[in-house]
Amino acid sequence: MGRMFRTLGFFTLAIGLMAYAGGLVEMALLFFLQTAFFVILGYLKFTEKTYILLFWLYMIVTFTGFSYWTVFVMDMPV
């Protein structure tokens, strides 16, 4: 399971680099932070159950934050 988190770190790094190249600095920083989070967790040698619980926690926080941002922070389309 640690390898899967390192793989997630690789893909978030790739997305962060593409965002940075496209001029989306805030998005790039967000993805670089996610990269560090996934890579560090990937090397901590947790049990499989712990990795799954951490991933569920990550998904809940991410989708809650995304939903809040799109509903309350972004402007309504015209």
Tab-separated table of N, CA and C in Angstrom:
chain	number	residue	atom	x	y	z
A	1	MET	N	0.823	-1.195	0.000
A	1	MET	CA	0.000	0.000	0.000
A	1	MET	C	0.865	1.256	0.000
A	2	GLY	N	2.052	1.175	0.573
A	2	GLY	CA	2.933	2.326	0.560
A	2	GLY	C	3.308	2.729	-0.854
A	3	ARG	N	3.471	1.734	-1.718
A	3	ARG	CA	3.788	2.034	-3.116
A	3	ARG	C	2.655	2.782	-3.805
A	4	MET	N	1.431	2.478	-3.426
A	4	MET	CA	0.290	3.166	-4.034
A	4	MET	C	0.300	4.648	-3.643
A	5	PHE	N	0.646	4.953	-2.399
A	5	PHE	CA	0.712	6.348	-1.984
A	5	PHE	C	1.860	7.067	-2.686
A	6	ARG	N	2.979	6.378	-2.901
A	6	ARG	CA	4.074	6.992	-3.655
A	6	ARG	C	3.671	7.203	-5.109
A	7	THR	N	2.860	6.298	-5.655
A	7	THR	CA	2.351	6.479	-7.018
A	7	THR	C	1.419	7.684	-7.081
A	8	LEU	N	0.546	7.830	-6.083
A	8	LEU	CA	-0.313	9.019	-6.020
A	8	LEU	C	0.540	10.284	-5.935
A	9	GLY	N	1.644	10.217	-5.188
A	9	GLY	CA	2.558	11.348	-5.112
A	9	GLY	C	3.158	11.682	-6.464
A	10	PHE	N	3.506	10.667	-7.232
A	10	PHE	CA	4.053	10.901	-8.568
A	10	PHE	C	3.034	11.603	-9.461
A	11	PHE	N	1.783	11.139	-9.448
A	11	PHE	CA	0.774	11.742	-10.312
A	11	PHE	C	0.411	13.158	-9.863
A	12	THR	N	0.368	13.397	-8.548
A	12	THR	CA	0.097	14.764	-8.105
A	12	THR	C	1.270	15.676	-8.437
A	13	LEU	N	2.485	15.153	-8.428
A	13	LEU	CA	3.643	15.946	-8.851
A	13	LEU	C	3.529	16.308	-10.325
A	14	ALA	N	3.137	15.348	-11.157
A	14	ALA	CA	2.980	15.622	-12.587
A	14	ALA	C	1.906	16.682	-12.825
A	15	ILE	N	0.782	16.588	-12.116
A	15	ILE	CA	-0.287	17.578	-12.265
A	15	ILE	C	0.185	18.946	-11.768
A	16	GLY	N	0.914	18.957	-10.659
A	16	GLY	CA	1.439	20.212	-10.134
A	16	GLY	C	2.410	20.880	-11.091
A	17	LEU	N	3.273	20.095	-11.720
A	17	LEU	CA	4.212	20.662	-12.690
A	17	LEU	C	3.488	21.219	-13.916
A	18	MET	N	2.461	20.509	-14.376
A	18	MET	CA	1.693	21.018	-15.514
A	18	MET	C	0.946	22.297	-15.142
A	19	ALA	N	0.407	22.355	-13.931
A	19	ALA	CA	-0.285	23.553	-13.489
A	19	ALA	C	0.690	24.725	-13.380
A	20	TYR	N	1.877	24.460	-12.869
A	20	TYR	CA	2.884	25.515	-12.756
A	20	TYR	C	3.310	26.016	-14.133
A	21	ALA	N	3.480	25.097	-15.071
A	21	ALA	CA	3.849	25.478	-16.435
A	21	ALA	C	2.727	26.287	-17.093
A	22	GLY	N	1.492	26.041	-16.706
A	22	GLY	CA	0.354	26.762	-17.263
A	22	GLY	C	0.043	28.066	-16.554
A	23	GLY	N	0.833	28.417	-15.544
A	23	GLY	CA	0.625	29.683	-14.855
A	23	GLY	C	-0.354	29.628	-13.707
A	24	LEU	N	-0.797	28.444	-13.324
A	24	LEU	CA	-1.737	28.292	-12.209
A	24	LEU	C	-0.944	28.004	-10.927
A	25	VAL	N	-0.340	29.043	-10.373
A	25	VAL	CA	0.598	28.872	-9.266
A	25	VAL	C	-0.096	28.331	-8.014
A	26	GLU	N	-1.289	28.839	-7.690
A	26	GLU	CA	-1.985	28.372	-6.486
A	26	GLU	C	-2.324	26.885	-6.599
A	27	MET	N	-2.796	26.484	-7.768
A	27	MET	CA	-3.124	25.075	-7.980
A	27	MET	C	-1.859	24.223	-7.899
A	28	ALA	N	-0.765	24.723	-8.469
A	28	ALA	CA	0.496	23.989	-8.441
A	28	ALA	C	0.968	23.795	-7.004
A	29	LEU	N	0.877	24.830	-6.184
A	29	LEU	CA	1.299	24.704	-4.788
A	29	LEU	C	0.435	23.706	-4.035
A	30	LEU	N	-0.856	23.724	-4.306
A	30	LEU	CA	-1.755	22.759	-3.673
A	30	LEU	C	-1.353	21.325	-4.029
A	31	PHE	N	-1.045	21.091	-5.288
A	31	PHE	CA	-0.668	19.748	-5.704
A	31	PHE	C	0.729	19.370	-5.212
A	32	PHE	N	1.631	20.343	-5.068
A	32	PHE	CA	2.944	20.034	-4.503
A	32	PHE	C	2.818	19.636	-3.036
A	33	LEU	N	1.910	20.282	-2.310
A	33	LEU	CA	1.662	19.886	-0.921
A	33	LEU	C	1.083	18.474	-0.847
A	34	GLN	N	0.177	18.157	-1.763
A	34	GLN	CA	-0.375	16.804	-1.800
A	34	GLN	C	0.713	15.787	-2.135
A	35	THR	N	1.636	16.175	-3.011
A	35	THR	CA	2.740	15.284	-3.361
A	35	THR	C	3.565	14.959	-2.128
A	36	ALA	N	3.923	15.991	-1.364
A	36	ALA	CA	4.709	15.773	-0.143
A	36	ALA	C	3.938	14.886	0.838
A	37	PHE	N	2.640	15.135	0.988
A	37	PHE	CA	1.798	14.347	1.884
A	37	PHE	C	1.811	12.867	1.482
A	38	PHE	N	1.586	12.589	0.196
A	38	PHE	CA	1.523	11.199	-0.252
A	38	PHE	C	2.877	10.503	-0.174
A	39	VAL	N	3.940	11.180	-0.536
A	39	VAL	CA	5.259	10.544	-0.516
A	39	VAL	C	5.690	10.254	0.919
A	40	ILE	N	5.468	11.205	1.818
A	40	ILE	CA	5.827	10.968	3.225
A	40	ILE	C	5.027	9.799	3.785
A	41	LEU	N	3.718	9.764	3.531
A	41	LEU	CA	2.911	8.646	4.013
A	41	LEU	C	3.330	7.325	3.379
A	42	GLY	N	3.795	7.386	2.138
A	42	GLY	CA	4.210	6.169	1.447
A	42	GLY	C	5.405	5.490	2.082
A	43	TYR	N	6.247	6.257	2.774
A	43	TYR	CA	7.446	5.681	3.387
A	43	TYR	C	7.293	5.387	4.874
A	44	LEU	N	6.107	5.569	5.441
A	44	LEU	CA	5.928	5.378	6.879
A	44	LEU	C	5.632	3.935	7.291
A	45	LYS	N	5.411	3.049	6.355
A	45	LYS	CA	5.218	1.615	6.643
A	45	LYS	C	4.044	1.345	7.584
A	46	PHE	N	2.901	1.958	7.283
A	46	PHE	CA	1.693	1.674	8.050
A	46	PHE	C	1.101	0.341	7.608
A	47	THR	N	0.101	-0.128	8.352
A	47	THR	CA	-0.606	-1.331	7.935
A	47	THR	C	-1.557	-0.974	6.795
A	48	GLU	N	-2.047	-1.993	6.128
A	48	GLU	CA	-2.946	-1.756	4.998
A	48	GLU	C	-4.224	-1.065	5.448
A	49	LYS	N	-4.750	-1.466	6.598
A	49	LYS	CA	-5.971	-0.841	7.111
A	49	LYS	C	-5.744	0.640	7.388
A	50	THR	N	-4.602	0.990	7.936
A	50	THR	CA	-4.295	2.394	8.210
A	50	THR	C	-4.215	3.192	6.925
A	51	TYR	N	-3.575	2.626	5.902
A	51	TYR	CA	-3.491	3.318	4.616
A	51	TYR	C	-4.878	3.547	4.014
A	52	ILE	N	-5.738	2.563	4.121
A	52	ILE	CA	-7.088	2.714	3.582
A	52	ILE	C	-7.865	3.776	4.352
A	53	LEU	N	-7.744	3.790	5.674
A	53	LEU	CA	-8.422	4.813	6.469
A	53	LEU	C	-7.873	6.209	6.164
A	54	LEU	N	-6.564	6.312	5.981
A	54	LEU	CA	-5.981	7.602	5.622
A	54	LEU	C	-6.474	8.076	4.261
A	55	PHE	N	-6.621	7.154	3.325
A	55	PHE	CA	-7.109	7.532	2.009
A	55	PHE	C	-8.565	7.988	2.082
A	56	TRP	N	-9.391	7.294	2.868
A	56	TRP	CA	-10.786	7.720	3.034
A	56	TRP	C	-10.852	9.099	3.677
A	57	LEU	N	-10.012	9.342	4.673
A	57	LEU	CA	-9.969	10.656	5.312
A	57	LEU	C	-9.558	11.724	4.296
A	58	TYR	N	-8.565	11.417	3.479
A	58	TYR	CA	-8.136	12.349	2.434
A	58	TYR	C	-9.273	12.645	1.463
A	59	MET	N	-9.998	11.622	1.049
A	59	MET	CA	-11.094	11.824	0.099
A	59	MET	C	-12.217	12.659	0.708
A	60	ILE	N	-12.558	12.414	1.963
A	60	ILE	CA	-13.618	13.181	2.621
A	60	ILE	C	-13.223	14.641	2.733
A	61	VAL	N	-11.999	14.916	3.175
A	61	VAL	CA	-11.538	16.297	3.311
A	61	VAL	C	-11.490	16.980	1.954
A	62	THR	N	-10.982	16.281	0.940
A	62	THR	CA	-10.859	16.869	-0.395
A	62	THR	C	-12.217	17.179	-0.999
A	63	PHE	N	-13.143	16.244	-0.965
A	63	PHE	CA	-14.450	16.482	-1.566
A	63	PHE	C	-15.261	17.506	-0.781
A	64	THR	N	-15.117	17.540	0.527
A	64	THR	CA	-15.790	18.559	1.317
A	64	THR	C	-15.237	19.940	0.974
A	65	GLY	N	-13.919	20.058	0.898
A	65	GLY	CA	-13.304	21.328	0.541
A	65	GLY	C	-13.663	21.768	-0.859
A	66	PHE	N	-13.665	20.839	-1.805
A	66	PHE	CA	-14.018	21.161	-3.183
A	66	PHE	C	-15.469	21.617	-3.282
A	67	SER	N	-16.361	20.905	-2.597
A	67	SER	CA	-17.777	21.270	-2.629
A	67	SER	C	-18.000	22.637	-1.993
A	68	TYR	N	-17.349	22.896	-0.862
A	68	TYR	CA	-17.473	24.208	-0.217
A	68	TYR	C	-16.981	25.305	-1.158
A	69	TRP	N	-15.824	25.079	-1.784
A	69	TRP	CA	-15.240	26.092	-2.656
A	69	TRP	C	-16.151	26.394	-3.846
A	70	THR	N	-16.680	25.346	-4.479
A	70	THR	CA	-17.493	25.573	-5.670
A	70	THR	C	-18.845	26.193	-5.347
A	71	VAL	N	-19.394	25.927	-4.170
A	71	VAL	CA	-20.722	26.454	-3.841
A	71	VAL	C	-20.632	27.847	-3.222
A	72	PHE	N	-19.700	28.058	-2.285
A	72	PHE	CA	-19.715	29.295	-1.506
A	72	PHE	C	-18.662	30.315	-1.919
A	73	VAL	N	-17.595	29.917	-2.565
A	73	VAL	CA	-16.517	30.853	-2.865
A	73	VAL	C	-16.545	31.300	-4.322
A	74	MET	N	-16.758	30.380	-5.237
A	74	MET	CA	-16.765	30.745	-6.655
A	74	MET	C	-18.000	31.577	-6.995
A	75	ASP	N	-17.826	32.473	-7.924
A	75	ASP	CA	-18.955	33.277	-8.379
A	75	ASP	C	-19.915	32.420	-9.192
A	76	MET	N	-21.179	32.793	-9.141
A	76	MET	CA	-22.177	32.076	-9.915
A	76	MET	C	-22.008	32.417	-11.389
A	77	PRO	N	-22.110	31.434	-12.282
A	77	PRO	CA	-21.971	31.745	-13.702
A	77	PRO	C	-23.176	32.562	-14.192
A	78	VAL	N	-22.930	33.389	-15.147
A	78	VAL	CA	-23.979	34.271	-15.651
A	78	VAL	C	-24.748	33.606	-16.773
